[in-house]
Every structure is written in structure tokens, then in C-alpha cells.
Short mmCIF file of C-alpha atoms in Angstrom, two decimals:
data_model
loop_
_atom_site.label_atom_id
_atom_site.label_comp_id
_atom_site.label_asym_id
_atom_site.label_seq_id
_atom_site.Cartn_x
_atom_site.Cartn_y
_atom_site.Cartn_z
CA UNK A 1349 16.80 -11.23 -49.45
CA UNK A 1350 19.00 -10.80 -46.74
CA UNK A 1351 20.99 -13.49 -44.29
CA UNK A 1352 21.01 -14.27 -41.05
CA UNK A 1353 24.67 -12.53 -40.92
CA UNK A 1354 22.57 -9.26 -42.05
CA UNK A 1355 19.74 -9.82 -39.65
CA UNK A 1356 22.42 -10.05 -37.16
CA UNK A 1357 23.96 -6.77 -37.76
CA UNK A 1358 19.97 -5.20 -37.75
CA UNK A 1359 19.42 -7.06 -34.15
CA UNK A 1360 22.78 -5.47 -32.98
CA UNK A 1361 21.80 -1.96 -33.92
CA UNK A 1362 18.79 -2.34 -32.27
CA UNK A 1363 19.92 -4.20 -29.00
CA UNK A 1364 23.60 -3.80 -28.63
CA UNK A 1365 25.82 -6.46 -27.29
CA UNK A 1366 27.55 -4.15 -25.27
CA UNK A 1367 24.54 -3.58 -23.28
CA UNK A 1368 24.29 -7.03 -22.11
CA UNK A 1369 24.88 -7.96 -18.39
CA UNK A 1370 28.08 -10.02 -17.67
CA UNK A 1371 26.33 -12.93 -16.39
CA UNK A 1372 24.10 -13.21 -19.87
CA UNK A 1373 24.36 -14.88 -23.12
CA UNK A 1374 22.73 -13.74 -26.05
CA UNK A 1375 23.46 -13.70 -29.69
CA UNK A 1376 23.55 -16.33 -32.49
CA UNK A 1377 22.25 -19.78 -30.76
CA UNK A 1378 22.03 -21.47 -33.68
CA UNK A 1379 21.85 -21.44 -37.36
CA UNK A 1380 24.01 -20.76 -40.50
CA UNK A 1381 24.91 -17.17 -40.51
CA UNK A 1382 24.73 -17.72 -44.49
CA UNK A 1383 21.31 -18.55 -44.62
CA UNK A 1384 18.57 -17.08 -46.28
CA UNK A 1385 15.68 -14.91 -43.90
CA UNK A 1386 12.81 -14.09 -45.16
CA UNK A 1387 10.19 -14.60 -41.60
CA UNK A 1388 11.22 -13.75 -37.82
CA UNK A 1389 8.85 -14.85 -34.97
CA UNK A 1390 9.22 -13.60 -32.03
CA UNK A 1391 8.94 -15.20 -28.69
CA UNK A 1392 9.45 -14.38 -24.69
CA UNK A 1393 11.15 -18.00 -24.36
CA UNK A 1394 12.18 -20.59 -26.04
CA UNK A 1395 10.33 -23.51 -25.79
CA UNK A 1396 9.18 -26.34 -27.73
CA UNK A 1397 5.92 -25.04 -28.57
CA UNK A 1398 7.01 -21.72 -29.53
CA UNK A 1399 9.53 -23.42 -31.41
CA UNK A 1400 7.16 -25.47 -33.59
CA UNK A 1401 5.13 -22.51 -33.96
CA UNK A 1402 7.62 -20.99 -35.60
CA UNK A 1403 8.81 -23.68 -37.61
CA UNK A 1404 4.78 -24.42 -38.42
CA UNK A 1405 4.83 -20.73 -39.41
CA UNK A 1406 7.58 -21.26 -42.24
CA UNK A 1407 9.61 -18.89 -40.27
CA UNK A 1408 13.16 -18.69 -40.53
CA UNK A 1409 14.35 -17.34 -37.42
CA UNK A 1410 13.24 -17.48 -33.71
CA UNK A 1411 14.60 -14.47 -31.74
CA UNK A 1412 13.30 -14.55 -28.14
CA UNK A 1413 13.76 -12.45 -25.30
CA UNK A 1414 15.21 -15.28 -22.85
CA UNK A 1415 18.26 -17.15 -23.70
CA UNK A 1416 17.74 -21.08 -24.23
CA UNK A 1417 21.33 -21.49 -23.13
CA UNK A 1418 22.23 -19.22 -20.58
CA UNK A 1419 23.62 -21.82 -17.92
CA UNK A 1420 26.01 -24.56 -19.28
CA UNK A 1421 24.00 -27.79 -20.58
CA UNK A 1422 25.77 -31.36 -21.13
CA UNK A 1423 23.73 -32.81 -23.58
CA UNK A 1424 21.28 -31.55 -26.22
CA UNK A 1425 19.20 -35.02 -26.19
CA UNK A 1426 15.61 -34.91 -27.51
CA UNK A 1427 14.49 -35.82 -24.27
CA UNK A 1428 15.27 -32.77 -22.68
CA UNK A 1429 13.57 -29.97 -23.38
CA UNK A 1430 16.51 -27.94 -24.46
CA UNK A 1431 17.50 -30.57 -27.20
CA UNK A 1432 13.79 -30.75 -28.03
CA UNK A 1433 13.94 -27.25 -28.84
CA UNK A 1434 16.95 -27.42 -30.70
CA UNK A 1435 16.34 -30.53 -32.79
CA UNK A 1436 12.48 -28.67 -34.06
CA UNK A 1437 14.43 -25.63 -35.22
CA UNK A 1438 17.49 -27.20 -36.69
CA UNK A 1439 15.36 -29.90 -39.16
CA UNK A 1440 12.74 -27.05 -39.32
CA UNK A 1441 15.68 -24.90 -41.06
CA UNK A 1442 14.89 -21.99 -38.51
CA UNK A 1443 17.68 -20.30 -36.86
CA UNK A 1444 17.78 -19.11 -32.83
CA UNK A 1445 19.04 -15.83 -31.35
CA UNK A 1446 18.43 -14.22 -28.18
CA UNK A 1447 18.04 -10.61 -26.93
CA UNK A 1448 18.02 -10.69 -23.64
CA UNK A 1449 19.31 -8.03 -21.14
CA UNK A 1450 20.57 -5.90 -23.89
CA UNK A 1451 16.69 -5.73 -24.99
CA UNK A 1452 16.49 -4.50 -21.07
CA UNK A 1453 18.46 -1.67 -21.47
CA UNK A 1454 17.71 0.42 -24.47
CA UNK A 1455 15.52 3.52 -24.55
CA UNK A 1456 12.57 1.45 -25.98
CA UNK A 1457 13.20 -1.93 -24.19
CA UNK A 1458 10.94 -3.57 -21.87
CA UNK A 1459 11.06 -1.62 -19.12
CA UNK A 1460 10.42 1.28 -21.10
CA UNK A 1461 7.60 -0.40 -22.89
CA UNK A 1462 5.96 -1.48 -19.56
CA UNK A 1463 6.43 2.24 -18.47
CA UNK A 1464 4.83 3.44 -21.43
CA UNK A 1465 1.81 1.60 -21.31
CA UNK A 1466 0.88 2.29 -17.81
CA UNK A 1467 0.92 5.95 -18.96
CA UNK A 1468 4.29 6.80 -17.06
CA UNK A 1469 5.86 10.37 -17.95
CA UNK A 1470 9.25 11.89 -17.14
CA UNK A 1471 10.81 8.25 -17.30
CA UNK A 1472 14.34 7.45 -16.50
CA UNK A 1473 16.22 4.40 -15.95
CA UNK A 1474 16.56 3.10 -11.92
CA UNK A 1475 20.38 2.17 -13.39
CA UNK A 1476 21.62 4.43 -15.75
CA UNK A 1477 23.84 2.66 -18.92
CA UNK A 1478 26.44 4.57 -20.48
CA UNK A 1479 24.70 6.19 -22.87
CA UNK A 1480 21.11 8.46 -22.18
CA UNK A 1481 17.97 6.69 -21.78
CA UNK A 1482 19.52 3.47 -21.81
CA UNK A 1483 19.89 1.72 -18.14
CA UNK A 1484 17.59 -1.39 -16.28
CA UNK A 1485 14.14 -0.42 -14.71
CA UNK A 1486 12.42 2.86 -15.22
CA UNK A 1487 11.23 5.63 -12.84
CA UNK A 1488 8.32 7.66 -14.16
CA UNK A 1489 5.23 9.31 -12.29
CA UNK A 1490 1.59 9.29 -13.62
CA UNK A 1491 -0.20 12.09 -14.94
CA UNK A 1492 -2.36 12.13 -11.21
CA UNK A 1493 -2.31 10.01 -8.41
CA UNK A 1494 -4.32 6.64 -8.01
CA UNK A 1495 -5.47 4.76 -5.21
CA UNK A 1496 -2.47 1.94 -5.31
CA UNK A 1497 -5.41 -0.60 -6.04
CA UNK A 1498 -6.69 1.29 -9.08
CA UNK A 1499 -3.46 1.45 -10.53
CA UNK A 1500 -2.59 -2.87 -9.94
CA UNK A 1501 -5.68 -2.73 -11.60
CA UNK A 1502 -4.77 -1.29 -14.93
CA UNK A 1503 -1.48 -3.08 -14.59
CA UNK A 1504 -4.01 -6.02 -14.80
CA UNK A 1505 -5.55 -4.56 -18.17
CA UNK A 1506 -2.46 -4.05 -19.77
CA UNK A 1507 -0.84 -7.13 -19.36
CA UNK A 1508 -1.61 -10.52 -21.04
CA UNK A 1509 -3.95 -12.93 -18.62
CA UNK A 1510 -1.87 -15.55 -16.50
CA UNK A 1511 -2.65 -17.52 -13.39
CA UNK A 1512 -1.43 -15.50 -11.13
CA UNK A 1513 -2.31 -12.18 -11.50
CA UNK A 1514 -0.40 -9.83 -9.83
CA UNK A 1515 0.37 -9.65 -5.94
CA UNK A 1516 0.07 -6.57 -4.00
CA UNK A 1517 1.81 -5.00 -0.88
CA UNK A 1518 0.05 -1.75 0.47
CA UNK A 1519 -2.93 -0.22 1.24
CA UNK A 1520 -5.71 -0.43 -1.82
CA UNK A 1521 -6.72 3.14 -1.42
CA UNK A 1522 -3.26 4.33 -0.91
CA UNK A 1523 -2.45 7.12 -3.29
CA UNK A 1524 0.72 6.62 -5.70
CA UNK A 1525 1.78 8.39 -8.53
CA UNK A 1526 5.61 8.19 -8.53
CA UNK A 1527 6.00 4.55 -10.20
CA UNK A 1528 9.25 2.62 -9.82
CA UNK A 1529 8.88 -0.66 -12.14
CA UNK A 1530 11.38 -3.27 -13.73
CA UNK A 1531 10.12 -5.67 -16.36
CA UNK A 1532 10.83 -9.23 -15.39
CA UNK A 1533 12.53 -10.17 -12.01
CA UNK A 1534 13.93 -6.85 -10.17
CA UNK A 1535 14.62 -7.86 -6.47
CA UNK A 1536 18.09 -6.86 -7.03
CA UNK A 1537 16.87 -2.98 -7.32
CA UNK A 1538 14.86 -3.46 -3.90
CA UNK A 1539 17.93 -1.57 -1.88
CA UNK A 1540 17.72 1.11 -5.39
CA UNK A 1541 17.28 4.79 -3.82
CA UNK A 1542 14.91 5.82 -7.23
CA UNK A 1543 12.44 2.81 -5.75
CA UNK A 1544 13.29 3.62 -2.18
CA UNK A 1545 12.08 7.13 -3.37
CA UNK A 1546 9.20 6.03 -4.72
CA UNK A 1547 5.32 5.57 -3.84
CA UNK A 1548 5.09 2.05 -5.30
CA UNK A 1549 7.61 -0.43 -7.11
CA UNK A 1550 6.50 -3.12 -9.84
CA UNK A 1551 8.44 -5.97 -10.37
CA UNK A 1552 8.48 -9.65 -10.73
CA UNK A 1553 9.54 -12.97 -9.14
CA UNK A 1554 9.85 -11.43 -5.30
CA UNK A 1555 11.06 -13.53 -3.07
CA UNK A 1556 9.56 -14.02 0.69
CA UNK A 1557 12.19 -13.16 2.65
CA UNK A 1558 13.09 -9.77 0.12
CA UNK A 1559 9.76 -8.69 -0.23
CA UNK A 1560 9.02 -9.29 3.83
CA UNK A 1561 11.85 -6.73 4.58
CA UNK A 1562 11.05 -4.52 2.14
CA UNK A 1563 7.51 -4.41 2.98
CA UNK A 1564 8.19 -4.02 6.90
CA UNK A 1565 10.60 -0.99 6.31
CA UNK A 1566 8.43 0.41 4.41
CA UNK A 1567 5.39 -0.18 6.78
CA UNK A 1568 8.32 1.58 9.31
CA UNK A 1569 9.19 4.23 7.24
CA UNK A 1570 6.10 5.23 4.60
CA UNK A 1571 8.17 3.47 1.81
CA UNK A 1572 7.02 2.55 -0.95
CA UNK A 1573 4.26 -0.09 -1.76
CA UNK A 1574 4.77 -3.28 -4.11
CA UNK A 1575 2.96 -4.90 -7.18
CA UNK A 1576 4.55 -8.37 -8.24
CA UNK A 1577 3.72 -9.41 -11.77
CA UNK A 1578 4.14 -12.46 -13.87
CA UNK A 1579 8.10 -12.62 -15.24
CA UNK A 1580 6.44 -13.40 -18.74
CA UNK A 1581 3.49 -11.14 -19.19
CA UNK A 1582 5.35 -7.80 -18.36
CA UNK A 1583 8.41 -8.40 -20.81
CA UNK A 1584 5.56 -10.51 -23.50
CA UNK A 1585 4.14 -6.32 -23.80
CA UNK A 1586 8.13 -5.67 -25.90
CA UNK A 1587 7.73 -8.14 -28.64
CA UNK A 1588 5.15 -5.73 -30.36
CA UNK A 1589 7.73 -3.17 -30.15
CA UNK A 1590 10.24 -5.29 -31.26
CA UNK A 1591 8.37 -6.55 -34.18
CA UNK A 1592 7.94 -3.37 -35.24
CA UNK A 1593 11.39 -2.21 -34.92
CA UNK A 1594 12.23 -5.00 -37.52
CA UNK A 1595 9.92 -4.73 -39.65
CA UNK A 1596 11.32 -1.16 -40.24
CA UNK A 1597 15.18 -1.42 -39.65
CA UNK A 1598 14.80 -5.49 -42.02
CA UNK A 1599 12.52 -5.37 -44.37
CA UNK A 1600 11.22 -8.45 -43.47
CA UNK A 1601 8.03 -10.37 -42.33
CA UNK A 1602 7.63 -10.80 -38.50
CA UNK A 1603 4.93 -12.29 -36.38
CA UNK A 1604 4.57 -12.27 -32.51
CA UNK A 1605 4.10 -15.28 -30.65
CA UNK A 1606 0.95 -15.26 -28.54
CA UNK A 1607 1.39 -18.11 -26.86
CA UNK A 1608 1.43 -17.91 -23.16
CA UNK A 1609 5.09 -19.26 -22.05
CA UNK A 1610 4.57 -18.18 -18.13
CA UNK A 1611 4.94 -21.59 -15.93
CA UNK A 1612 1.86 -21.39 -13.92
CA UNK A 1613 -1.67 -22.83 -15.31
CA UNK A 1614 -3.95 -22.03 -12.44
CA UNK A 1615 -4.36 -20.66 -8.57
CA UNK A 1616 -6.47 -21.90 -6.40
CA UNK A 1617 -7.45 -19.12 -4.02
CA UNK A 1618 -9.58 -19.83 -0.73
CA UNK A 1619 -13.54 -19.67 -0.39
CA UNK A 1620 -15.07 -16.60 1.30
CA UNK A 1621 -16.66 -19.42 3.59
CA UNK A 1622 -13.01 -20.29 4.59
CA UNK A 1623 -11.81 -20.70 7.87
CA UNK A 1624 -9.34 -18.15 9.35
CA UNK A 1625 -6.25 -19.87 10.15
CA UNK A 1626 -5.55 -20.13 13.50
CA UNK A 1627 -2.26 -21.12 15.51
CA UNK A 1628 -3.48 -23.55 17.10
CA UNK A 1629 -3.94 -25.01 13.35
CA UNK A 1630 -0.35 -24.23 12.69
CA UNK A 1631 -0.49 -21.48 10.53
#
């Protein structure tokens, strides 16, 4: 059966280290690189249920998409969640590793996965890597145009259910059909010319103040319209993928992790009866 060394050397030819951001850490959290793997479950974070699911699961190693320790920590204490995490896998004998932006960047990483399922053609990256296909975000177009509201609509259907939904900026029947879109938070490709170019950008995590200046130049100029997704849901569609990939390239047994890691529970929206507020009522 093979190691963690030799799943290691399977997850780099997959996901490259080189194609990691310089801000990131991924790799080897935790675990003995001589140890025996026979299970991988796969995860969007790292978190103490998903890490006594896959302890519960007999599994052997966690890999998940977002890094447990990507900002220094000072203590690993069981009272923290980090050290909670950490303490389940290491008694549970199940090693951690991360994939994280170099996951982003390959020809079938989440992006590219998001892209796929909303039926994008002609993709290419919004920021080209070194080598072809690779690069962060994805331009594509669909095979017609959609009224904007149509298509945040089958973004709905594709993704897993959260609280929040998805947010939209634009006109419902608005037709789009060039797509800009980045898995997980993009607001740093706002200013990219491929979305500038674009009839309609999906992202996640947009800011007020980002997405108000976007939206008003665009309102100025015809620019493009936005969708804002859940971080989780869009980037929970590349662990099937990733599974599979694996399976293949490993030889081994891997399960997905279905359990819904995105931080909000539930929205309250306002009645129809609502009133309009006013400024008078300090809106």
C-alpha cells in the first residue's frame, strides 16, 4: 500500500507546489510521511467536524482545499479550534495536507471546474501561469446569451445550498454570455481587463466599497454585471474532481466530504409587507 511520502508525490503531480501563490502554505500539515494510506477524504476546510468525519471514516488522510495554518498560530491548545483539529487527527492516526492555490491554478482546478459546470466554452485563465491552461479565474462565454437573472439562476442549481445564496449586481433581464468567474474570493481581479471585458463577473466575498465602484463604473460605462457566491460552495464543486483524479493517479479509496463548512446558517430577508426605508428613518 503506499505512504503518505508516495501520496505526496501523487498530490504534487496533480497540484504543483510551484503553482502556489507566495502568500500561501500548503503541503504536509501533519503526519508521518512513513505512514501507511489506504483512505483520503476530502474536505473544503479544515475543521473539527470534517476532521472527525474523517477520522470516524477510518480515513487516513485529510487533504482540504484551505490551509488550517496559513497565518502564524501560538498555540495548538484543544480549546482552540485549530488545536481541536489537530489533536482529532493526530490520536485519530489521520494525516493533514492542503492544496490550496496550487489547486486554483491548474487546467482542471476550481475555477475551471466552476467554468465547466455552468456550461462555459472557449475558457482561459483571467491570469495566465507559466505553463497553458494553468492561471487564476477563467474567462469563457456560453453557448447563447441569458438574461443575467437566468444565468444566477443556474449558478444557484449548480452549487451546493447555503444561506446566502448568491448576490446580484445588474439588470435581471440583462443579456450576458461572455462569463468572467473566479472560484472563491476574486476582488483582486475586479481592475482585470478579461472581467472588465466581460458581460458579467462571478466571484466571492465582495467587499462594499469594491463592489460599489465596480458596480457604478460599470452602470457609467456598460461594464460588466456581478454575481457574488458563497467562498465554500463554488470551490466545494472541485473535490469531485479531485477525488477522482486520485482515485486514478493513487490507487486508493477516497470519499468527499459533504458537509457544509460555509460560516453562515441563515438570512433573514425582509417581508413584502415591509416598510421602505426612509431618511428620515436613517437609512
Amino acid at each position: 500500500m503506499p505512504t503518505l511520502r508516495d501520496l505526496q508525490a501523487v498530490i504534487e503531480s496533480l497540484w504543483p507546489v510551484a503553482g502556489t501563490e507566495s502568500w500561501d502554505s500548503v503541503g504536509l500539515v501533519s503526519g508521518s510521511p512513513d505512514a501507511v494510506v489506504e483512505h483520503v477524504h476530502l474536505a473544503v476546510d479544515a475543521v473539527p467536524d470534517t476532521a472527525r468525519e474523517a477520522v470516524a471514516l477510518g480515513a487516513d488522510l485529510l487533504l482540504t482545499h484551505h490551509p488550517l495554518l496559513l497565518r502564524g498560530v501560538t498555540t495548538i491548545a484543544e480549546d482552540t479550534y485549530k488545536g481541536a483539529v489537530l489533536a482529532t487527527l493526530v490520536r485519530g492516526g489521520c494525516a493533514l495536507v492542503a492544496a490550496h492555490t496550487n489547486a486554483d491554478v491548474v487546467a482542471t482546478g476550481t475555477s475551471a471546474v466552476l467554468a465547466d459546470r455552468i456550461g462555459l466554452r472557449d475558457q482561459r485563465p483571467l491570469d495566465p501561469g507559466d505553463a497553458p491552461d494553468t492561471g487564476i479565474g477563467r474567462v469563457g462565454v456560453l453557448p447563447e446569451a441569458v438574461p443575467l437573472g437566468v444565468l444566477a439562476r443556474r449558478i444557484v442549481d449548480v452549487l451546493p445550498p447555503t444561506a446566502s445564496g448568491v448576490r446580484v449586481s445588474g439588470d435581471y433581464d440583462r443579456p450576458v454570455r461572455t462569463v468572467a468567474l473566479c472560484a472563491g474570493a476574486g476582488d483582486s481581479l475586479l481592475g482585470n481587463a478579461l472581467v472588465r471585458d466581460a458581460d458579467v463577473y462571478v466571484t466571492s466575498d465582495l467587499r462594499h466599497h469594491p463592489a460599489s465602484e465596480f458596480r457604478e463604473q460599470a452602470l457609467l460605462t456598460d461594464g460588466p454585471a456581478l454575481i457574488d457566491t458563497s467562498h465554500w460552495a463554488t470551490e466545494w464543486l472541485w473535490l469531485d474532481v479531485a477525488a477522482e483524479q486520485l482515485r486514478q493517479a493513487a490507487g486508493v479509496r477516497v470519499t468527499v466530504s459533504d458537509l457544509r463548512t460555509d460560516p453562515w446558517d441563515f438570512a433573514v430577508l425582509p417581508s413584502a409587507a415591509a416598510p421602505t426605508p426612509t431618511t428620515e428613518q436613517g437609512a
